[in-house]
Amino acid sequence: MGQELEQSIPNNETPNLIHNNIASTKTLTIVQPHCFLPKPTPPRNRSSNSNNKNNVSSSNHKNDVVSSTFAKFKFLKQRSNEISSVISRSVLSLKRSIDEQNDSSFSNSIRDVTEFTLSGLKVVVEVKNDASFTFGSVTFFSKSNCRDCSAVRKFFREKRLRFVEINVDVFPEREKELFERTGSSMVPKIFINEKFIGGLVELNAMRINGELEKALTAVSEKCCDGGAPAAPEYGFDEVADEEEEEGEMVRVVRIMRQRLMIQDRWMKMKIVRNCFAGNELVDLLIHHLLCTRVKAVEIGKRLCKKHFIHHVSGINDFVEGNHFYRFLEHEPFIPKCFNFHGATNDSEPKTAAAVCDRLTKIMSAILESYATDDRLHVDYEAIRKSEEFRRYVNMTKDLQRVSLLELSENEKLAFFLNLYNAMVIHAVIRVGYQEGVINKNSFSDFQYLIGGYPYSLSDIKNGILRSNRRSPYSLVKPFGTEDGRLELVLAKMNPLIHFGLCDAAKSSPIPRFFSPDGVSHELRCAAREFFAKDGIEVDLEKRTVHLTPIFKR
């Protein structure tokens, strides 16, 4: 109305004429909103229809919320982009100014602290002073259970040096590099950047003469030129290219998985899941291998012995006829096994002694690197992120079809002691470590697939190591009369095993790993060490002996 009124008045008329012609009207001027403010919108027309009134109001409210949220998000995103671009330009200009200035005093003053201010925002840029690299890059090659390597590691930790340890037992592919650099495979071998220092003797000589501090100080003044040994990276152990002895057996298994009809079947008024009949396997082998029926049955027995297939009722031998079998990966306990990674290991199993040696070396290296010297404190979070633990998890697949019947009593004792302690560490990391608290109740379902059978922590302790004895407050034995795991039960229980088993509790013994040759002596040493470290308390005044809960087992 104000605009129409201004257009209808001639330029030569005065405001008095306006009052004469339209007494009750004043001249109005529309002020445009600021460019950063949202534009005004006309009010929405209200619907006269009472039936649609609620629907229209609710839809309008939703549109208002969506449009308001979108406008806020768009404004914040635009503002964030502007701030980021300003910071980037300021940092780049700061870097160019430092590069262009040759005056050291000016450069040092710029490098200390620099700040610039945006609208309503103050940004302070500080160049990070990485004090962890004060002594340069220190690397040393080591092996598990090496006394000299432990001394070198302890010296570096006392000096609070940041060092990189390359354990050739965990990373066997690095042993070739060690020989090429030093001409020997003996450890420890120490490097400061790309310079080879020597072993423990040379390190002590340099420390006594004061040359070590000079070498570390000189190295800290210059950056490494890339010739230093690289830190361990993601990888796998080297695998020999030789053809496996059981290559034909693996091909037979692959044909079976493709051709056999796997389905649910009825047996003794119950449903058996994911199985096939023995006569179907025999017919398949005769057809594809062009062999006799006797030869096909012999192949079926070898498949059972190698733990490729199992009888659904636990019968160890293969019998032709209407007997039902299933592949190892179809067993109902497989989803609970933490060393099963989607598929079974079809390669020829390694010997149990080789698997035990590999397991012992990797876990010993993990404890040496991520536990205190007294083994009372273990950094499970650091272990979880380490390359050593990843390789241990990959190594556990070798346990799936390993044959343990060839082990002697001492070898079997050391194998299951080491496996129990390794499984406890794995269980803490995977299921039992929640918000910094170890929950041992979740360990009951943690198990491995070993030699074709599932083994929990309780099965190893009470079934194997305690010669199939009942656990406390239990009415049944771990293994039944027809259980295939009875063949591995120790003939005689050694009571000292409780001093070698770590349950990740404060009252339990420290984690350790044993050698097959000296396991009996090492268990006696573990018992003496346990008693020496508050394992028993004698109160002479009250004539009372206080023991830990370990004696209740």
Coordinates of C-alpha atoms in Angstrom, one line a residue:
M1 CA 0.0 0.0 0.0
G2 CA 2.8 2.3 0.8
Q3 CA 4.5 1.7 -2.6
E4 CA 1.3 2.4 -4.5
L5 CA 0.8 5.6 -2.5
E6 CA 4.2 6.8 -3.3
Q7 CA 3.8 6.1 -7.0
S8 CA 0.5 8.0 -7.2
I9 CA 1.9 11.2 -5.7
P10 CA 3.6 13.6 -8.2
N11 CA 7.1 14.7 -7.5
N12 CA 6.1 18.4 -7.1
E13 CA 3.5 17.7 -4.4
T14 CA 4.5 18.2 -0.8
P15 CA 3.7 16.0 2.2
N16 CA 1.0 18.5 3.3
L17 CA -1.1 17.5 0.2
I18 CA -0.9 14.0 1.3
H19 CA -2.5 14.8 4.6
N20 CA -5.2 16.8 2.9
N21 CA -6.1 14.0 0.4
I22 CA -5.6 11.0 2.7
A23 CA -5.8 12.1 6.3
S24 CA -5.3 8.8 8.0
T25 CA -2.5 7.4 5.9
K26 CA 1.3 7.8 6.4
T27 CA 4.1 7.1 4.0
L28 CA 5.7 3.6 4.5
T29 CA 9.2 2.6 3.6
I30 CA 10.1 -1.2 3.3
V31 CA 13.6 -2.0 4.6
Q32 CA 15.2 -5.0 2.9
P33 CA 16.6 -7.7 5.3
H34 CA 20.4 -8.2 5.8
C35 CA 22.0 -10.5 3.3
F36 CA 23.0 -13.0 6.1
L37 CA 19.4 -13.2 7.5
P38 CA 16.8 -15.6 6.1
K39 CA 14.3 -14.0 3.7
P40 CA 10.8 -13.4 5.1
T41 CA 8.1 -15.7 3.9
P42 CA 4.4 -14.9 3.7
P43 CA 2.2 -16.7 6.2
R44 CA 0.6 -19.9 5.1
N45 CA -3.1 -19.9 4.4
R46 CA -5.2 -21.8 6.9
S47 CA -7.6 -24.3 5.5
S48 CA -11.3 -23.8 6.2
N49 CA -12.0 -27.5 6.0
S50 CA -12.2 -28.7 9.6
N51 CA -11.7 -32.4 8.6
N52 CA -8.3 -31.8 7.0
K53 CA -7.1 -29.3 9.6
N54 CA -5.1 -31.7 11.7
N55 CA -3.4 -33.3 8.7
V56 CA -2.4 -30.0 7.2
S57 CA -1.0 -28.7 10.5
S58 CA 1.1 -31.8 11.2
S59 CA 2.5 -31.8 7.6
N60 CA 3.4 -28.1 7.9
H61 CA 5.1 -28.7 11.2
K62 CA 7.2 -31.5 9.7
N63 CA 8.1 -29.3 6.7
D64 CA 9.2 -26.5 9.1
V65 CA 11.4 -28.9 11.1
V66 CA 13.0 -30.4 8.0
S67 CA 13.6 -27.0 6.4
S68 CA 15.0 -25.6 9.7
T69 CA 17.3 -28.5 10.2
F70 CA 18.5 -28.4 6.6
A71 CA 19.2 -24.7 6.9
K72 CA 21.1 -25.1 10.1
F73 CA 23.1 -28.0 8.7
K74 CA 23.9 -26.0 5.5
F75 CA 25.0 -23.0 7.5
L76 CA 27.2 -25.0 9.8
K77 CA 28.8 -26.9 6.9
Q78 CA 29.5 -23.7 5.0
R79 CA 30.9 -22.1 8.2
S80 CA 33.1 -25.2 8.8
N81 CA 34.4 -25.1 5.2
E82 CA 35.3 -21.5 5.5
I83 CA 37.2 -22.0 8.8
S84 CA 39.0 -25.0 7.4
S85 CA 40.1 -23.1 4.3
V86 CA 41.3 -20.1 6.4
I87 CA 43.3 -22.4 8.6
S88 CA 44.8 -24.2 5.7
R89 CA 45.8 -20.9 3.9
S90 CA 47.3 -19.6 7.2
V91 CA 49.4 -22.7 7.8
L92 CA 50.6 -22.8 4.2
S93 CA 51.6 -19.1 4.3
L94 CA 53.3 -19.8 7.7
K95 CA 55.3 -22.6 6.1
R96 CA 56.3 -20.5 3.1
S97 CA 57.4 -17.7 5.4
I98 CA 59.6 -20.1 7.4
D99 CA 61.1 -21.5 4.2
E100 CA 61.8 -18.1 2.8
Q101 CA 63.5 -16.7 5.9
N102 CA 67.2 -17.5 6.3
D103 CA 67.6 -15.8 9.6
S104 CA 67.8 -18.5 12.2
S105 CA 66.5 -16.3 15.0
F106 CA 63.4 -15.4 13.0
S107 CA 62.8 -19.1 12.1
N108 CA 63.2 -20.2 15.7
S109 CA 60.7 -17.6 16.9
I110 CA 58.2 -18.7 14.3
R111 CA 58.6 -22.4 15.0
D112 CA 58.0 -22.0 18.8
V113 CA 54.4 -20.7 18.8
T114 CA 52.4 -19.0 16.1
E115 CA 48.8 -17.8 16.4
F116 CA 46.2 -16.1 14.2
T117 CA 42.7 -15.0 14.9
L118 CA 39.6 -15.6 12.9
S119 CA 36.2 -14.1 13.6
G120 CA 35.3 -15.4 17.0
L121 CA 38.0 -18.1 16.9
K122 CA 41.6 -18.1 18.0
V123 CA 43.9 -20.7 16.5
V124 CA 47.3 -21.5 18.0
V125 CA 49.8 -23.5 15.9
E126 CA 52.6 -25.4 17.7
V127 CA 55.3 -27.5 16.0
K128 CA 55.4 -30.9 17.7
N129 CA 58.6 -31.7 19.4
D130 CA 58.8 -35.4 19.3
A131 CA 61.0 -36.2 22.3
S132 CA 60.7 -40.0 21.7
F133 CA 63.2 -39.7 18.8
T134 CA 65.8 -37.9 20.9
F135 CA 68.2 -40.9 20.7
G136 CA 67.5 -41.8 17.1
S137 CA 66.3 -45.1 15.8
V138 CA 67.5 -48.1 17.9
T139 CA 66.9 -51.6 16.5
F140 CA 68.0 -55.0 17.7
F141 CA 67.4 -58.5 16.5
S142 CA 66.5 -61.1 19.1
K143 CA 65.1 -64.6 19.8
S144 CA 62.7 -65.9 22.3
N145 CA 64.0 -67.1 25.7
C146 CA 67.5 -65.6 25.1
R147 CA 69.3 -64.3 28.2
D148 CA 71.4 -61.8 26.3
C149 CA 68.4 -60.5 24.4
S150 CA 66.6 -60.0 27.7
A151 CA 69.6 -58.1 29.1
V152 CA 69.6 -55.7 26.1
R153 CA 65.9 -55.2 26.3
K154 CA 66.1 -54.4 30.0
F155 CA 68.9 -51.9 29.4
F156 CA 67.0 -50.1 26.8
R157 CA 63.9 -49.9 29.0
E158 CA 65.9 -48.6 32.0
K159 CA 67.4 -45.9 29.7
R160 CA 63.8 -45.2 28.4
L161 CA 65.0 -45.5 24.8
R162 CA 62.5 -46.0 22.1
F163 CA 63.6 -49.2 20.3
V164 CA 62.4 -51.6 17.7
E165 CA 62.7 -55.3 18.4
I166 CA 62.8 -57.9 15.6
N167 CA 62.3 -61.4 16.9
V168 CA 63.5 -63.8 14.2
D169 CA 61.5 -66.6 15.9
V170 CA 58.3 -64.6 15.3
F171 CA 59.5 -63.2 11.9
P172 CA 61.6 -66.0 10.4
E173 CA 61.8 -64.1 7.1
R174 CA 64.0 -61.5 8.7
E175 CA 66.7 -64.0 9.6
K176 CA 68.1 -63.7 6.1
E177 CA 68.4 -60.0 6.5
L178 CA 70.2 -60.4 9.8
F179 CA 72.8 -62.7 8.1
E180 CA 73.2 -60.3 5.2
R181 CA 73.8 -57.3 7.5
T182 CA 76.0 -58.9 10.1
G183 CA 77.4 -62.1 8.5
S184 CA 76.0 -64.2 11.4
S185 CA 72.7 -65.4 12.7
M186 CA 73.6 -65.0 16.4
V187 CA 71.6 -62.6 18.5
P188 CA 71.3 -60.0 19.9
K189 CA 72.5 -57.7 17.1
I190 CA 72.1 -54.0 17.8
F191 CA 71.8 -51.1 15.2
I192 CA 71.7 -47.4 15.8
N193 CA 70.0 -46.1 12.7
E194 CA 71.9 -47.9 9.8
K195 CA 75.1 -48.3 11.9
F196 CA 75.8 -51.8 13.2
I197 CA 77.0 -51.7 16.9
G198 CA 77.3 -55.3 17.8
G199 CA 76.0 -57.5 20.5
L200 CA 75.7 -57.4 24.3
V201 CA 79.5 -57.4 24.9
E202 CA 80.0 -54.4 22.5
L203 CA 77.0 -52.6 24.1
N204 CA 78.5 -52.9 27.6
A205 CA 82.0 -51.8 26.3
M206 CA 80.5 -48.7 24.7
R207 CA 78.5 -47.9 27.8
I208 CA 81.6 -48.1 30.1
N209 CA 83.8 -46.0 27.7
G210 CA 81.1 -43.4 27.3
E211 CA 80.9 -44.0 23.5
L212 CA 77.3 -45.1 23.7
E213 CA 76.0 -41.7 24.8
K214 CA 78.1 -40.0 22.1
A215 CA 76.8 -42.3 19.5
L216 CA 73.2 -41.8 20.5
T217 CA 73.7 -38.0 20.7
A218 CA 75.3 -37.9 17.3
V219 CA 72.5 -40.0 15.8
S220 CA 69.9 -37.7 17.3
E221 CA 71.3 -34.7 15.4
K222 CA 70.6 -36.3 12.0
C223 CA 67.8 -38.2 10.5
C224 CA 68.1 -41.7 9.4
D225 CA 68.8 -42.1 5.7
G226 CA 66.5 -45.1 5.3
G227 CA 69.3 -47.7 5.8
A228 CA 68.2 -48.9 9.2
P229 CA 66.4 -52.2 9.6
A230 CA 62.7 -51.7 9.0
A231 CA 60.1 -52.4 11.8
P232 CA 58.1 -55.6 11.5
E233 CA 55.2 -55.2 9.2
Y234 CA 52.0 -57.1 8.3
G235 CA 53.0 -60.4 6.6
F236 CA 52.9 -64.1 6.7
D237 CA 55.6 -66.8 7.2
E238 CA 57.2 -68.0 4.0
V239 CA 55.7 -71.2 2.7
A240 CA 57.7 -73.8 0.8
D241 CA 56.8 -74.2 -2.9
E242 CA 57.3 -78.0 -2.7
E243 CA 54.3 -80.1 -3.5
E244 CA 52.6 -81.6 -0.4
E245 CA 52.6 -85.3 0.1
E246 CA 48.9 -85.4 0.6
G247 CA 48.0 -83.3 -2.4
E248 CA 45.9 -86.2 -3.8
M249 CA 44.0 -86.4 -0.6
V250 CA 43.2 -82.7 -0.7
R251 CA 41.9 -83.0 -4.3
V252 CA 39.7 -85.9 -3.2
V253 CA 38.2 -83.8 -0.4
R254 CA 37.5 -80.9 -2.8
I255 CA 35.6 -83.3 -5.1
M256 CA 33.6 -84.6 -2.2
R257 CA 32.6 -81.1 -1.1
Q258 CA 31.3 -80.4 -4.6
R259 CA 29.6 -83.8 -5.4
L260 CA 28.3 -85.2 -2.2
M261 CA 24.7 -84.4 -1.2
I262 CA 24.9 -82.7 2.2
Q263 CA 21.5 -82.6 3.9
D264 CA 19.7 -83.3 7.1
R265 CA 18.8 -87.0 7.7
W266 CA 16.9 -89.1 10.3
M267 CA 18.8 -91.4 12.6
K268 CA 17.3 -93.1 15.6
M269 CA 14.3 -90.9 15.8
K270 CA 16.2 -87.6 15.6
I271 CA 17.4 -85.3 12.9
V272 CA 21.2 -85.2 12.1
R273 CA 22.3 -82.0 10.4
N274 CA 24.6 -81.5 7.4
C275 CA 25.6 -85.1 6.8
F276 CA 26.1 -87.7 4.1
A277 CA 25.9 -91.5 4.0
G278 CA 29.0 -93.7 3.9
N279 CA 27.9 -95.7 0.8
E280 CA 27.4 -92.4 -1.1
L281 CA 31.0 -91.5 -0.4
V282 CA 32.2 -95.0 -1.6
D283 CA 30.2 -94.7 -4.8
L284 CA 31.6 -91.2 -5.5
L285 CA 35.2 -92.4 -5.0
I286 CA 34.7 -95.4 -7.3
H287 CA 33.2 -93.2 -10.0
H288 CA 35.7 -90.4 -9.9
L289 CA 38.9 -92.3 -9.0
L290 CA 38.1 -95.4 -11.0
C291 CA 39.2 -97.6 -8.0
T292 CA 37.8 -100.7 -6.4
R293 CA 35.4 -100.7 -3.5
V294 CA 38.1 -101.9 -1.1
K295 CA 40.3 -99.0 -2.2
A296 CA 37.5 -96.5 -1.7
V297 CA 36.8 -97.8 1.8
E298 CA 40.5 -97.5 2.6
I299 CA 40.4 -93.8 1.4
G300 CA 37.4 -93.2 3.7
K301 CA 39.4 -94.5 6.7
R302 CA 42.3 -92.2 5.8
L303 CA 39.9 -89.3 5.6
C304 CA 38.6 -90.1 9.1
K305 CA 42.1 -90.5 10.5
K306 CA 43.1 -87.2 9.0
H307 CA 40.0 -85.5 10.5
F308 CA 38.6 -84.4 7.2
I309 CA 35.3 -86.2 8.1
H310 CA 33.8 -87.5 11.3
H311 CA 31.1 -90.0 12.1
V312 CA 28.1 -88.2 13.5
S313 CA 28.1 -90.5 16.6
G314 CA 31.9 -90.2 17.3
I315 CA 33.0 -93.5 15.8
N316 CA 36.7 -93.0 14.8
D317 CA 36.8 -95.5 11.9
F318 CA 35.0 -95.4 8.6
V319 CA 32.5 -98.1 7.9
E320 CA 30.7 -98.6 4.6
G321 CA 26.9 -98.7 4.7
N322 CA 24.1 -96.5 5.9
H323 CA 26.3 -94.7 8.5
F324 CA 26.2 -91.0 8.5
Y325 CA 29.3 -88.7 8.4
R326 CA 29.9 -85.0 8.1
F327 CA 32.8 -82.8 7.2
L328 CA 34.8 -81.2 10.0
E329 CA 33.6 -77.7 9.2
H330 CA 30.0 -78.9 9.6
E331 CA 30.4 -80.0 13.2
P332 CA 28.0 -78.2 15.5
F333 CA 30.9 -77.1 17.8
I334 CA 32.8 -75.3 15.0
P335 CA 31.2 -71.8 15.5
K336 CA 32.5 -71.8 19.1
C337 CA 36.1 -72.5 18.1
F338 CA 38.2 -69.3 18.0
N339 CA 40.9 -70.8 15.8
F340 CA 38.5 -71.6 13.0
H341 CA 38.6 -68.8 10.5
G342 CA 35.8 -69.6 8.1
A343 CA 37.4 -72.8 6.6
T344 CA 39.4 -75.8 7.8
N345 CA 43.1 -76.0 7.1
D346 CA 43.3 -78.7 4.3
S347 CA 47.1 -78.6 4.1
E348 CA 49.2 -81.5 5.5
P349 CA 49.2 -81.0 9.3
K350 CA 52.6 -80.1 10.8
T351 CA 53.9 -82.3 13.5
A352 CA 52.7 -81.7 17.0
A353 CA 56.3 -81.0 18.2
A354 CA 56.8 -78.3 15.5
V355 CA 53.4 -76.7 16.4
C356 CA 54.3 -76.7 20.1
D357 CA 57.7 -75.1 19.4
R358 CA 56.2 -72.4 17.2
L359 CA 53.5 -71.6 19.8
T360 CA 56.0 -71.4 22.6
K361 CA 58.4 -69.1 20.8
I362 CA 55.7 -66.7 19.7
M363 CA 54.0 -66.4 23.0
S364 CA 57.3 -66.1 24.9
A365 CA 58.2 -63.2 22.5
I366 CA 54.8 -61.6 23.2
L367 CA 55.3 -61.7 27.0
E368 CA 58.9 -60.4 26.7
S369 CA 57.7 -57.4 24.7
Y370 CA 54.4 -56.6 26.4
A371 CA 54.7 -57.7 30.0
T372 CA 56.8 -56.5 32.8
D373 CA 60.0 -58.4 33.7
D374 CA 58.3 -60.1 36.7
R375 CA 55.3 -61.0 34.5
L376 CA 52.9 -59.6 37.1
H377 CA 51.4 -57.0 34.7
V378 CA 50.5 -57.8 31.1
D379 CA 49.4 -55.1 28.6
Y380 CA 46.6 -57.0 26.8
E381 CA 45.6 -53.9 24.7
A382 CA 49.1 -53.7 23.3
I383 CA 49.2 -57.4 22.6
R384 CA 45.8 -57.1 20.8
K385 CA 47.3 -54.5 18.4
S386 CA 50.7 -56.2 17.9
E387 CA 51.8 -58.1 14.8
E388 CA 53.1 -60.9 17.0
F389 CA 49.6 -61.7 18.2
R390 CA 48.2 -61.6 14.7
R391 CA 50.7 -64.2 13.6
Y392 CA 49.9 -66.3 16.7
V393 CA 46.2 -66.3 15.7
N394 CA 47.2 -67.3 12.2
M395 CA 49.3 -70.1 13.6
T396 CA 46.4 -71.6 15.6
K397 CA 44.9 -72.9 12.4
D398 CA 47.7 -75.6 12.4
L399 CA 46.0 -77.1 15.5
Q400 CA 42.8 -78.0 13.7
R401 CA 44.0 -81.4 12.4
V402 CA 47.3 -81.9 14.2
S403 CA 48.0 -85.5 15.4
L404 CA 48.8 -85.5 19.1
L405 CA 49.0 -89.3 19.6
E406 CA 52.7 -89.3 18.6
L407 CA 53.7 -87.1 21.6
S408 CA 55.3 -88.6 24.7
E409 CA 54.0 -87.9 28.2
N410 CA 56.4 -85.0 28.9
E411 CA 55.8 -83.5 25.4
K412 CA 52.0 -83.8 25.9
L413 CA 52.3 -82.2 29.3
A414 CA 54.3 -79.2 28.0
F415 CA 52.1 -78.9 24.9
F416 CA 48.8 -78.6 26.9
L417 CA 50.4 -76.4 29.6
N418 CA 51.6 -73.9 27.0
L419 CA 48.4 -74.1 25.0
Y420 CA 46.3 -73.4 28.1
N421 CA 48.3 -70.3 29.0
A422 CA 48.2 -69.1 25.4
M423 CA 44.4 -69.7 25.2
V424 CA 43.9 -67.7 28.4
I425 CA 45.7 -64.7 26.9
H426 CA 43.6 -65.1 23.7
A427 CA 40.4 -65.4 25.7
V428 CA 41.1 -62.2 27.7
I429 CA 41.7 -60.3 24.5
R430 CA 38.7 -61.6 22.6
V431 CA 35.9 -62.2 25.2
G432 CA 37.1 -61.4 28.7
Y433 CA 38.5 -57.9 28.7
Q434 CA 35.8 -55.3 29.0
E435 CA 36.4 -51.7 30.1
G436 CA 39.7 -52.7 31.8
V437 CA 38.2 -55.5 33.9
I438 CA 38.9 -59.2 33.2
N439 CA 35.7 -61.2 33.2
K440 CA 36.5 -64.9 33.8
N441 CA 32.9 -66.0 33.5
S442 CA 33.1 -65.5 29.7
F443 CA 36.0 -68.1 29.5
S444 CA 33.7 -71.1 29.7
D445 CA 32.7 -70.9 26.0
F446 CA 36.2 -70.2 24.7
Q447 CA 37.6 -73.2 23.0
Y448 CA 40.0 -74.3 20.2
L449 CA 39.7 -77.0 17.5
I450 CA 42.6 -79.3 18.2
G451 CA 43.2 -82.5 16.4
G452 CA 39.6 -82.6 15.1
Y453 CA 38.0 -82.1 18.6
P454 CA 36.9 -79.1 20.6
Y455 CA 38.9 -78.3 23.7
S456 CA 37.8 -75.7 26.2
L457 CA 40.0 -74.4 29.1
S458 CA 38.2 -76.7 31.4
D459 CA 38.7 -79.7 29.1
I460 CA 42.5 -79.1 29.0
K461 CA 42.9 -78.6 32.7
N462 CA 40.5 -81.3 34.1
G463 CA 40.3 -83.7 31.1
I464 CA 43.9 -83.8 29.9
L465 CA 46.2 -82.5 32.6
R466 CA 44.2 -83.8 35.6
S467 CA 43.7 -87.2 33.9
N468 CA 40.0 -86.8 33.3
R469 CA 38.9 -85.8 36.8
R470 CA 35.9 -83.9 37.8
S471 CA 36.2 -80.2 38.3
P472 CA 35.2 -78.8 41.7
Y473 CA 31.4 -78.8 42.2
S474 CA 30.9 -81.0 39.1
L475 CA 29.2 -84.4 39.1
V476 CA 30.5 -85.7 35.7
K477 CA 33.9 -86.2 34.2
P478 CA 34.9 -84.0 31.2
F479 CA 35.3 -86.9 28.8
G480 CA 32.8 -89.8 28.4
T481 CA 33.6 -93.4 27.7
E482 CA 33.2 -93.1 24.0
D483 CA 35.0 -89.7 23.7
G484 CA 37.9 -89.7 21.2
R485 CA 39.8 -87.3 23.4
L486 CA 40.3 -90.0 26.1
E487 CA 43.4 -91.2 24.1
L488 CA 45.2 -88.0 25.0
V489 CA 44.6 -88.1 28.7
L490 CA 47.8 -88.1 30.8
A491 CA 48.4 -91.5 32.4
K492 CA 49.5 -89.9 35.7
M493 CA 48.6 -86.4 37.0
N494 CA 51.4 -84.2 38.2
P495 CA 50.0 -82.0 41.1
L496 CA 52.5 -79.2 40.2
I497 CA 50.6 -78.4 37.1
H498 CA 48.5 -75.9 39.1
F499 CA 51.7 -73.8 39.5
G500 CA 52.1 -73.6 35.8
L501 CA 48.6 -72.6 34.8
C502 CA 47.8 -68.9 34.7
D503 CA 44.1 -68.0 34.9
A504 CA 44.7 -64.2 34.5
A505 CA 43.8 -63.7 38.1
K506 CA 45.9 -61.9 40.8
S507 CA 46.1 -65.1 42.9
S508 CA 47.2 -67.3 40.0
P509 CA 50.8 -68.0 39.0
I510 CA 52.5 -65.8 36.4
P511 CA 52.2 -66.8 32.8
R512 CA 55.0 -68.9 31.6
F513 CA 55.8 -71.5 28.9
F514 CA 57.6 -74.8 29.3
S515 CA 60.0 -76.9 27.2
P516 CA 59.2 -80.6 26.6
D517 CA 62.6 -81.7 27.8
G518 CA 62.6 -79.9 31.2
V519 CA 58.9 -79.5 32.0
S520 CA 59.2 -81.4 35.3
H521 CA 62.1 -79.3 36.6
E522 CA 60.4 -76.1 35.4
L523 CA 57.2 -77.0 37.2
R524 CA 59.2 -77.4 40.5
C525 CA 60.9 -74.1 39.9
A526 CA 57.4 -72.5 39.3
A527 CA 56.1 -73.9 42.6
R528 CA 59.1 -72.6 44.6
E529 CA 58.7 -69.2 42.9
F530 CA 55.0 -69.1 43.7
F531 CA 55.6 -69.8 47.4
A532 CA 58.4 -67.2 47.5
K533 CA 56.0 -64.5 46.2
D534 CA 53.3 -64.5 48.9
G535 CA 51.9 -67.8 47.9
I536 CA 51.8 -68.9 51.5
E537 CA 51.7 -66.9 54.8
V538 CA 52.6 -68.4 58.2
D539 CA 51.2 -66.7 61.3
L540 CA 53.4 -68.0 64.2
E541 CA 51.4 -66.2 66.9
K542 CA 48.1 -67.8 65.9
R543 CA 49.8 -70.9 64.6
T544 CA 48.0 -70.6 61.3
V545 CA 49.0 -71.1 57.7
H546 CA 47.2 -69.0 55.1
L547 CA 47.1 -70.5 51.6
T548 CA 45.8 -69.0 48.3
P549 CA 42.7 -70.4 46.5
I550 CA 44.9 -72.4 44.2
F551 CA 45.1 -75.2 46.8
K552 CA 41.3 -75.8 46.4
R553 CA 41.7 -77.1 42.9

